Amino acid sequence: MTTRAQHTSSFAALGRLLRYARGYRRQIIAATTCSIINKLFDIAPEILIGVAIDVVVNQEESFVAGLGFETAQEQITILAVLTFFIWAGESLFEYLFQILWRNLAQRLQSDLRQDAYEHAQRLDMSFFEANSSGQLVATMNDDVNQLERFLDGGANAMIQVAVTVVAVGAVFFVLSPLIALLAFTPIPLIIWGAFYFQRKASPLYADVREKVGDLSSRLANNLGGIATIKSFTAEQREAKRLKDASEAYVDANRRAIRISSAFIPVIRMAILAGFLATFTVGGMMALEGSLNVGAYGVLVFLTQRLLWPLTGLAEVIDLFERAMASTRRILDLLAEPVNVRDDAGKSLEQPVRGKVSFNQVSFRYAGSGAGIQDITLSVPAGNTLALVGATGSGKSTLIKLLLRFYDPSHGDIRIDGQPIREVSLKSLRDAIGLVSQDVYLFEGSIRDNLAYGKPDASEEEIMEAARTAEAWSFIEGLPQGLDTPVGERGIRLSGGQRQRLSLARALLKNPPILVLDEATSAVDNETEAAIQRSLKRIGHNRTVIMIAHRLSTIVDADTIAVVENGRIVEEGDHDSLIRNNGAYAAQWRVQTGQA
């Protein structure tokens, strides 16, 4: 993602942003129009100053006198009235462009973040395995905010610099083409310098955004693993790692700042040359009488109005480059392809009985090459299938394929005879309740977490699911009961309590297919026994697929499949596999102390 971004120009990123924001075309046009009118009003007072000087010097022969205002007093009065309306107009349109640009910034950043998040939710699990959560959070939060800062002020500044050059240039060429040429001589150098520094700064700011993501990842990982850090007394080591990541961010910024800071001194000298040319040549022409004194005043004032704002190009370009580096990351995230498509409009035929079949299913992970090969399995509706085997043998891969976190490279998976690729993801996943070893509880109350899969569940339904999972006994013993906060990732609860809540959460969905991915491997004997009792109650009329390392938990399974190196090497019930005296029997003897 970042490599492609570094080789995309900032103006290409701006083009991509404008295409994304085409729904905001009216707001962009309105904001731009207000910025232009505001700037035209802003440069008008300098012209009026020159006209006023002309009135004072030439009186009845001044430019304003030619408009029908004969006395100098009338001319000054009309100039005062014009000045009032110009300042009022400038203030009005400044208010309008501020409102329009800032509201656009807020609306666009909100939509970008929402679209990026919703797109990320549709991405395959392989994307999340290849990209750190810290980088993604930095993209959706810090990068979006960086773009918002540019739209708040930078966009208006760029437009107004362009308007200044065009409008002031037009006045210059009307009053004195020679001085106009002299005043505009530095502008090509200034623009060349701007593009030169832009090209130099672009990859540097892309690196800055990358370092922000690295820093966010380090912070997220360390705060999430604070218990491990403390248990290994690794605080100093992790503080050093964070400092290294922070210093890398500082260094990346320092390199970018060094380039952007060099812009102003170079441009100042070019501006000085243009101003001196106008000041001296125009002054000589006024002394000779070939240039009106008022016009000379206008030219001197407008030269500063023309050239000095260009020093702000450094700041504007700095803001622009940061924003475009962020824009590339956001739009690159939005451009990430979704391989597991949710194009099917059909739902699983109701009621779902729960028959699951894997038909010559093969799959390999892109990074490691691990996976499964030619798996064929069938689980009748209401039966229990147990998958056993060494870590990395392919058991969890079967579950991921069943849930369509990935799609197999060969073969298909069916529920009640329907290929799961031909039904919507919602219909598929609504039919499956997953209880994994790594329980994730969201920050909130126990009630919120239990009702996560069924937000409209009644109090009675929640309590019944908790009782079935043997979680109610500890819930009612808590001071706040169901309203007890669980903390981030459920940190306020024990591992066994979290596991029972996870089972209750899955049961509340009342899914026809229940999947337990090593759900009892990390719990104490009491919790394991409780979960086993629960399974005996809930396994009736429900298809259960279990992954287990403790063979004692699956002896009652209708079918046990032994997986080795991505293939099924044995299949049968507990008694037949013991009689077969193969891999399962050998593992059973080891776990029961008979080896």
XYZ file of C-alpha atoms in Angstrom:
595
model
C 0.000 0.000 0.000
C 2.697 2.513 0.943
C 5.037 1.672 -1.950
C 2.382 2.480 -4.490
C 1.563 5.667 -2.596
C 5.129 6.914 -2.653
C 5.229 6.776 -6.447
C 1.912 8.559 -6.972
C 2.222 12.331 -7.443
C 0.450 14.710 -5.114
C -1.572 16.154 -7.976
C -2.702 12.680 -8.970
C -3.790 12.195 -5.351
C -5.682 15.505 -5.546
C -7.398 14.291 -8.716
C -8.392 11.070 -6.966
C -9.738 13.077 -4.027
C -11.817 15.301 -6.321
C -13.258 12.222 -8.038
C -14.156 10.797 -4.638
C -15.725 14.123 -3.605
C -17.770 14.589 -6.779
C -20.928 14.379 -4.659
C -19.782 17.606 -2.996
C -19.318 19.485 -6.264
C -21.834 22.201 -5.368
C -20.248 22.848 -1.973
C -16.774 22.952 -3.519
C -17.917 25.401 -6.218
C -19.696 27.585 -3.650
C -16.681 27.626 -1.302
C -14.300 28.359 -4.172
C -16.517 31.185 -5.433
C -16.641 32.783 -1.990
C -12.838 32.485 -1.685
C -12.403 34.219 -5.062
C -14.842 37.062 -4.291
C -13.292 37.545 -0.853
C -9.832 37.911 -2.366
C -11.077 40.376 -4.997
C -12.552 42.501 -2.217
C -9.319 42.064 -0.258
C -7.087 43.622 -2.953
C -9.549 46.432 -3.750
C -8.485 48.733 -0.835
C -4.958 49.003 -2.302
C -6.487 50.198 -5.544
C -8.658 52.705 -3.652
C -5.581 54.041 -1.827
C -3.964 54.762 -5.191
C -7.169 56.369 -6.434
C -7.330 58.502 -3.252
C -3.750 59.673 -3.839
C -4.768 60.564 -7.391
C -7.720 62.567 -5.991
C -5.495 64.469 -3.540
C -2.860 65.261 -6.190
C -5.026 65.926 -9.260
C -8.374 66.853 -7.662
C -10.750 68.011 -10.494
C -8.585 66.202 -13.046
C -8.469 62.874 -11.196
C -9.820 59.550 -12.440
C -12.841 59.792 -10.136
C -13.670 63.261 -11.466
C -14.139 61.701 -14.874
C -16.955 59.575 -13.356
C -19.031 62.706 -12.615
C -17.864 63.641 -9.131
C -16.476 67.129 -9.636
C -15.170 68.311 -6.247
C -12.401 66.595 -4.333
C -14.705 66.358 -1.303
C -17.314 64.423 -3.286
C -14.601 62.156 -4.630
C -13.234 61.394 -1.145
C -16.770 60.782 0.124
C -17.586 58.302 -2.639
C -14.259 56.553 -2.031
C -15.133 56.286 1.672
C -18.532 54.771 0.839
C -16.885 52.315 -1.568
C -14.329 51.406 1.069
C -17.117 50.655 3.553
C -18.934 48.340 1.132
C -15.695 46.670 0.072
C -14.723 45.929 3.672
C -18.243 44.747 4.439
C -18.201 42.524 1.349
C -14.794 41.144 2.260
C -16.003 40.342 5.789
C -19.211 38.730 4.500
C -17.461 36.484 2.004
C -14.743 35.594 4.503
C -17.488 34.412 6.828
C -19.090 32.452 3.990
C -15.920 30.751 2.761
C -14.934 29.877 6.324
C -18.329 28.268 6.922
C -18.355 26.474 3.563
C -14.786 25.148 3.662
C -14.959 24.070 7.287
C -18.311 22.356 6.897
C -17.006 20.665 3.748
C -13.915 19.549 5.678
C -16.057 18.101 8.462
C -18.465 16.358 6.107
C -15.759 14.975 3.844
C -13.553 13.713 6.671
C -16.541 12.027 8.288
C -17.538 10.322 5.032
C -13.968 9.274 4.263
C -13.529 7.719 7.690
C -16.896 5.977 7.488
C -16.292 4.693 3.952
C -12.773 3.538 4.858
C -14.072 1.689 7.911
C -16.988 0.078 6.077
C -14.665 -0.965 3.241
C -12.157 -2.372 5.736
C -14.944 -4.482 7.246
C -15.519 -6.041 3.821
C -11.845 -6.848 3.248
C -10.575 -10.394 3.553
C -8.954 -11.629 6.736
C -5.696 -11.916 4.785
C -5.593 -8.113 4.599
C -5.758 -7.805 8.391
C -3.139 -10.486 8.800
C -0.783 -8.527 6.526
C -1.455 -5.029 7.942
C -1.173 -3.881 11.527
C -4.211 -2.480 13.288
C -2.132 0.555 14.282
C -1.512 1.453 10.638
C -5.213 1.137 9.875
C -6.205 3.269 12.865
C -3.636 5.900 11.818
C -5.096 5.927 8.298
C -8.712 6.248 9.427
C -7.970 8.758 12.159
C -4.739 10.739 11.808
C -4.627 10.743 8.000
C -8.260 11.790 7.730
C -7.624 14.573 10.251
C -4.614 15.719 8.226
C -6.824 16.117 5.165
C -9.382 17.973 7.265
C -6.704 20.472 8.358
C -5.843 21.178 4.714
C -9.475 21.723 3.742
C -9.971 23.988 6.762
C -7.414 26.513 5.517
C -4.991 25.265 2.896
C -7.462 24.908 0.043
C -8.668 28.491 0.465
C -5.067 29.752 0.654
C -4.131 28.036 -2.623
C -7.168 29.468 -4.413
C -6.566 32.970 -3.098
C -2.893 32.963 -4.123
C -3.969 32.081 -7.676
C -6.679 34.773 -7.662
C -4.175 37.344 -6.392
C -1.734 36.603 -9.204
C -4.441 36.835 -11.898
C -6.332 39.862 -10.545
C -3.286 41.926 -9.561
C -1.572 40.987 -12.803
C -4.552 42.310 -14.766
C -4.395 45.664 -12.913
C -0.637 45.860 -13.496
C -0.898 45.341 -17.227
C -3.652 47.961 -17.467
C -1.610 50.585 -15.579
C 1.888 49.825 -16.879
C 2.835 46.801 -18.992
C 6.545 47.510 -18.389
C 6.267 47.466 -14.603
C 3.958 44.458 -14.857
C 6.713 42.536 -16.650
C 9.257 43.590 -14.022
C 6.975 42.670 -11.131
C 6.087 39.309 -12.666
C 9.679 38.355 -13.479
C 10.207 36.540 -10.130
C 6.931 34.584 -10.391
C 8.242 31.853 -12.730
C 11.129 31.328 -10.295
C 8.713 31.203 -7.373
C 6.437 28.695 -9.136
C 9.425 26.599 -10.254
C 10.671 26.640 -6.671
C 7.256 25.597 -5.401
C 7.133 22.600 -7.754
C 10.756 21.745 -7.031
C 10.159 21.684 -3.292
C 6.886 19.835 -3.848
C 8.692 17.046 -5.709
C 11.357 16.879 -3.014
C 8.850 16.939 -0.166
C 6.315 14.421 -1.543
C 8.198 11.196 -0.733
C 9.351 12.666 2.570
C 5.780 13.274 3.708
C 4.764 9.800 2.555
C 7.491 8.524 4.890
C 6.137 10.759 7.673
C 2.672 9.177 7.331
C 4.253 5.710 7.378
C 6.124 6.530 10.586
C 2.884 7.785 12.160
C 1.346 4.379 11.452
C 4.348 2.583 12.944
C 4.116 4.710 16.071
C 0.381 4.051 16.385
C 0.990 0.305 15.987
C 3.639 0.322 18.689
C 1.366 2.217 21.096
C -1.632 -0.039 20.388
C 0.414 -3.226 20.796
C 2.074 -2.114 24.008
C -1.089 -0.871 25.671
C -2.928 -4.037 24.639
C -0.134 -6.214 25.996
C 0.569 -4.248 29.179
C 0.088 -7.306 31.407
C 2.717 -9.246 29.458
C 5.105 -6.281 29.562
C 4.722 -6.027 33.337
C 5.071 -9.780 33.900
C 8.395 -9.810 32.024
C 9.499 -6.515 33.625
C 10.025 -5.255 30.078
C 8.851 -1.693 30.736
C 12.236 -0.121 30.008
C 12.745 -2.200 26.888
C 9.306 -1.285 25.522
C 9.797 2.359 26.444
C 13.021 2.241 24.413
C 11.186 0.694 21.444
C 8.514 3.367 21.641
C 11.194 6.042 21.838
C 12.867 4.582 18.742
C 9.548 4.670 16.847
C 8.916 8.220 18.065
C 12.418 9.319 17.060
C 11.936 7.761 13.624
C 8.803 9.888 13.265
C 10.713 12.973 14.436
C 13.544 12.252 11.968
C 11.088 11.794 9.085
C 9.460 15.112 9.982
C 12.860 16.779 10.323
C 13.824 15.761 6.791
C 10.527 17.092 5.436
C 10.801 20.315 7.446
C 14.362 20.910 6.208
C 13.092 20.915 2.621
C 9.981 23.014 3.259
C 11.848 25.543 5.428
C 14.374 26.249 2.678
C 11.571 27.489 0.440
C 10.861 30.824 2.199
C 14.427 32.291 2.178
C 14.840 31.481 -1.524
C 11.454 32.932 -2.443
C 11.988 36.055 -0.316
C 14.980 37.061 -2.427
C 13.005 36.586 -5.634
C 10.186 38.696 -4.174
C 12.637 41.409 -3.156
C 13.910 41.639 -6.733
C 10.363 42.130 -8.069
C 9.480 44.702 -5.419
C 12.669 46.720 -5.968
C 12.024 46.768 -9.721
C 8.519 48.144 -9.225
C 9.654 50.600 -6.551
C 12.587 52.093 -8.472
C 11.454 51.917 -12.105
C 7.923 53.038 -11.220
C 9.285 55.866 -9.100
C 11.504 57.075 -11.942
C 8.546 56.972 -14.347
C 6.377 58.951 -11.908
C 9.117 61.574 -11.539
C 9.380 61.844 -15.316
C 5.613 62.241 -15.564
C 5.115 59.141 -17.710
C 3.254 57.409 -14.864
C 0.406 58.879 -12.807
C 1.329 59.337 -9.122
C -1.837 57.543 -8.044
C -1.076 54.676 -10.419
C 2.427 54.478 -8.948
C 0.908 54.218 -5.478
C -1.402 51.441 -6.664
C 1.518 49.562 -8.235
C 3.707 49.804 -5.117
C 0.919 48.608 -2.822
C -0.184 45.846 -5.208
C 3.374 44.595 -5.693
C 3.441 43.653 -2.040
C -0.083 42.296 -2.341
C 1.054 40.223 -5.332
C 4.412 38.943 -4.163
C 4.406 38.722 -0.384
C 1.531 36.222 -0.173
C 3.681 33.918 -2.283
C 5.927 33.435 0.748
C 2.918 31.626 2.210
C 3.252 29.065 -0.563
C 5.781 27.260 1.604
C 3.259 26.757 4.375
C 0.473 25.972 1.922
C 2.605 23.449 0.043
C 3.701 21.923 3.325
C 0.054 21.490 4.328
C -0.839 20.304 0.822
C 1.897 17.656 0.775
C 0.962 16.332 4.194
C -2.685 16.198 3.150
C -1.974 14.458 -0.166
C 0.309 11.910 1.518
C -2.602 11.168 3.852
C -5.098 11.181 0.975
C -3.086 8.553 -0.886
C -3.153 6.255 2.141
C -6.901 6.716 2.644
C -7.796 6.211 -1.019
C -5.381 3.299 -1.345
C -7.230 1.654 1.528
C -10.524 2.292 -0.258
C -9.002 0.791 -3.427
C -7.977 -2.463 -1.711
C -9.760 -5.282 -3.565
C -12.370 -7.412 -1.832
C -11.740 -11.018 -2.849
C -14.508 -12.656 -0.807
C -17.418 -11.038 -2.630
C -20.868 -10.699 -1.133
C -22.692 -10.582 -4.443
C -25.239 -13.302 -3.800
C -28.715 -12.079 -3.028
C -30.076 -15.446 -1.936
C -30.473 -16.554 1.664
C -30.111 -20.012 3.120
C -33.350 -21.910 2.771
C -35.332 -21.750 6.008
C -35.456 -23.419 8.367
C -31.718 -24.185 8.278
C -31.296 -27.799 9.326
C -27.502 -27.537 9.666
C -26.049 -30.213 7.403
C -22.469 -29.164 6.540
C -20.374 -30.725 3.801
C -16.845 -30.017 2.569
C -16.346 -31.355 -0.953
C -12.710 -31.785 -2.052
C -11.826 -28.438 -0.506
C -8.302 -27.059 -0.957
C -6.795 -23.767 0.198
C -3.321 -22.288 0.713
C -2.351 -19.118 2.573
C -0.477 -16.751 0.285
C 2.275 -15.921 2.775
C 3.146 -19.267 4.346
C 1.855 -21.801 1.853
C 0.170 -23.678 4.698
C -3.417 -24.792 4.273
C -5.543 -27.826 3.460
C -5.699 -30.244 0.528
C -8.681 -32.206 -0.848
C -10.730 -32.240 2.362
C -14.030 -34.065 2.079
C -16.222 -34.140 5.181
C -19.922 -34.372 5.859
C -21.707 -33.493 9.090
C -25.370 -34.544 9.199
C -27.780 -32.017 10.657
C -27.855 -32.207 14.452
C -24.606 -34.178 14.693
C -21.335 -33.231 16.377
C -18.054 -33.218 14.442
C -14.762 -32.929 16.304
C -11.546 -31.907 14.534
C -8.283 -32.889 16.202
C -4.674 -32.581 15.174
C -1.466 -30.717 15.830
C -1.272 -26.934 15.755
C -1.069 -25.744 12.151
C -2.567 -28.900 10.709
C -5.481 -27.023 9.106
C -8.342 -27.382 11.597
C -9.025 -23.666 12.068
C -8.667 -23.129 8.320
C -11.762 -25.282 7.797
C -13.700 -23.023 10.176
C -12.486 -19.865 8.412
C -13.582 -21.312 5.083
C -16.973 -22.291 6.504
C -17.496 -18.699 7.691
C -16.146 -17.420 4.337
C -13.336 -15.447 5.879
C -11.568 -16.963 2.864
C -12.779 -18.800 -0.226
C -11.277 -22.177 -1.140
C -9.099 -22.390 -4.228
C -10.763 -25.692 -5.157
C -13.931 -27.509 -4.160
C -16.957 -26.114 -2.380
C -18.659 -26.008 1.000
C -22.401 -26.522 1.356
C -25.008 -26.046 4.058
C -28.124 -28.131 3.548
C -26.917 -28.740 0.010
C -26.600 -25.013 -0.859
C -23.099 -23.815 -1.886
C -22.204 -21.100 0.599
C -20.803 -18.914 -2.217
C -24.348 -18.657 -3.551
C -25.859 -17.167 -0.392
C -25.296 -13.778 1.216
C -22.653 -13.462 3.909
C -25.282 -12.239 6.372
C -27.473 -15.261 5.777
C -24.473 -17.584 6.098
C -23.021 -16.065 9.249
C -26.397 -15.638 10.926
C -26.690 -19.428 10.757
C -23.357 -19.988 12.543
C -22.430 -19.239 16.149
C -18.678 -19.018 16.739
C -16.961 -19.501 20.096
C -13.209 -19.190 19.748
C -10.270 -19.667 22.086
C -9.369 -15.990 21.838
C -12.520 -14.429 23.269
C -13.102 -10.804 22.294
C -15.440 -8.811 24.484
C -16.263 -5.232 23.575
C -15.942 -2.461 26.126
C -19.364 -2.074 27.712
C -21.594 -4.093 29.997
C -22.123 -7.845 30.180
C -25.614 -7.241 28.790
C -24.207 -5.376 25.760
C -21.805 -8.211 24.992
C -24.333 -11.007 25.409
C -26.827 -9.234 23.139
C -24.183 -8.407 20.524
C -25.522 -10.970 18.040
C -29.160 -10.192 18.872
C -29.480 -6.536 19.926
C -33.264 -6.795 20.366
C -33.044 -9.769 22.765
C -35.327 -9.604 25.762
C -34.115 -9.774 29.364
C -35.499 -13.312 29.639
C -33.649 -14.449 26.502
C -30.371 -13.004 27.759
C -30.765 -14.664 31.156
C -31.703 -18.003 29.582
C -28.624 -17.968 27.316
C -26.451 -17.132 30.324
C -27.964 -20.004 32.309
C -27.492 -22.445 29.430
C -23.818 -21.469 29.196
C -23.530 -21.740 33.015
C -22.580 -18.077 33.186
C -25.567 -16.867 35.195
C -24.205 -18.069 38.527
C -21.264 -15.655 38.414
C -23.242 -12.855 36.702
C -25.867 -12.637 39.435
C -23.087 -12.607 42.026
C -21.658 -9.375 40.585
C -22.767 -6.099 42.233
C -24.221 -4.726 39.003
C -25.288 -8.038 37.482
C -25.843 -7.800 33.743
C -24.887 -4.113 33.830
C -21.376 -4.843 35.107
C -18.737 -3.214 32.842
C -16.362 -5.796 31.381
C -13.527 -3.365 30.607
C -11.494 -3.221 27.409
C -11.411 -6.692 25.814
C -13.139 -8.007 28.997
C -10.096 -7.385 31.188
C -12.207 -7.121 34.366
C -13.347 -10.730 34.042
C -11.444 -13.993 34.395
C -10.618 -16.155 31.402
C -13.257 -18.701 32.354
C -15.896 -16.010 32.779
C -15.087 -14.514 29.393
C -15.302 -17.959 27.789
C -18.744 -18.646 29.280
C -19.973 -15.227 28.125
C -18.676 -15.997 24.652
C -20.654 -19.237 24.609
C -23.767 -17.474 25.916
C -23.382 -14.761 23.260
C -23.271 -17.414 20.523
C -26.242 -19.288 22.011
C -28.382 -16.158 22.153
C -28.263 -16.107 18.346
C -29.786 -19.580 18.512
C -27.756 -20.668 15.476
C -28.448 -24.028 13.799
C -24.657 -24.504 13.537
C -22.382 -23.947 16.527
C -18.622 -23.810 16.045
C -16.217 -24.103 18.976
C -12.630 -23.348 17.990
C -10.586 -24.708 20.918
C -13.095 -23.051 23.239
C -11.988 -25.091 26.260
C -8.224 -25.154 25.721
C -7.438 -22.119 27.889
C -9.908 -22.563 30.741
C -9.767 -24.284 34.124
C -11.253 -27.690 34.810
C -14.376 -26.229 36.416
C -15.108 -24.032 33.391
C -14.360 -26.908 31.026
C -16.788 -29.130 32.908
C -19.412 -26.356 32.836
C -18.989 -25.900 29.087
C -19.227 -29.657 28.553
C -22.485 -29.775 30.503
C -23.757 -26.870 28.431
C -22.835 -28.607 25.181
C -24.756 -31.729 26.160
C -27.839 -29.581 26.640
C -27.482 -27.444 23.534
C -26.140 -30.081 21.153
C -29.575 -31.595 20.560
C -31.084 -30.587 17.201
C -28.042 -28.432 16.519
C -24.972 -29.127 14.387
C -21.809 -28.707 16.450
C -18.304 -28.496 15.001
C -15.567 -28.594 17.630
C -11.824 -28.108 17.452
C -10.145 -29.517 20.536
C -6.731 -30.488 21.854
C -8.145 -32.149 24.971
C -9.529 -35.399 23.624
C -11.525 -35.953 26.819
C -13.874 -33.173 25.689
C -14.857 -34.856 22.416
C -15.300 -38.520 23.290
C -19.085 -38.190 22.784
C -18.777 -36.600 19.318
C -20.632 -38.429 16.541
C -17.615 -38.082 14.237
C -13.970 -37.313 14.984
C -11.679 -36.303 12.106
C -7.905 -36.337 12.603
C -6.158 -33.685 10.504
C -2.444 -33.834 9.676
C -0.599 -31.519 7.287
C -3.819 -30.277 5.763
C -5.333 -33.716 5.111
C -7.736 -36.005 6.960
C -5.865 -39.127 7.985
C -8.529 -40.737 10.192
C -12.258 -40.426 10.669
C -14.749 -42.177 12.943
C -16.174 -42.097 16.462
C -14.043 -42.379 19.595
C -14.379 -46.139 20.039
C -13.654 -47.004 16.404
C -10.583 -44.744 16.337
C -9.232 -46.350 19.506
C -9.687 -49.769 17.925
C -8.007 -48.517 14.756
C -4.886 -47.860 16.867
C -3.725 -44.988 14.658
C -2.789 -41.348 15.282
C -5.867 -40.663 17.433
C -5.281 -43.697 19.643
C -1.641 -42.709 20.122
C -2.634 -39.185 21.160
C -5.305 -40.588 23.504
C -2.743 -42.789 25.257
C -0.427 -39.822 25.737
C -3.169 -37.636 27.228
C -4.521 -40.352 29.503
C -1.077 -41.431 30.720
C -1.222 -44.850 29.078
C 1.762 -44.262 26.794
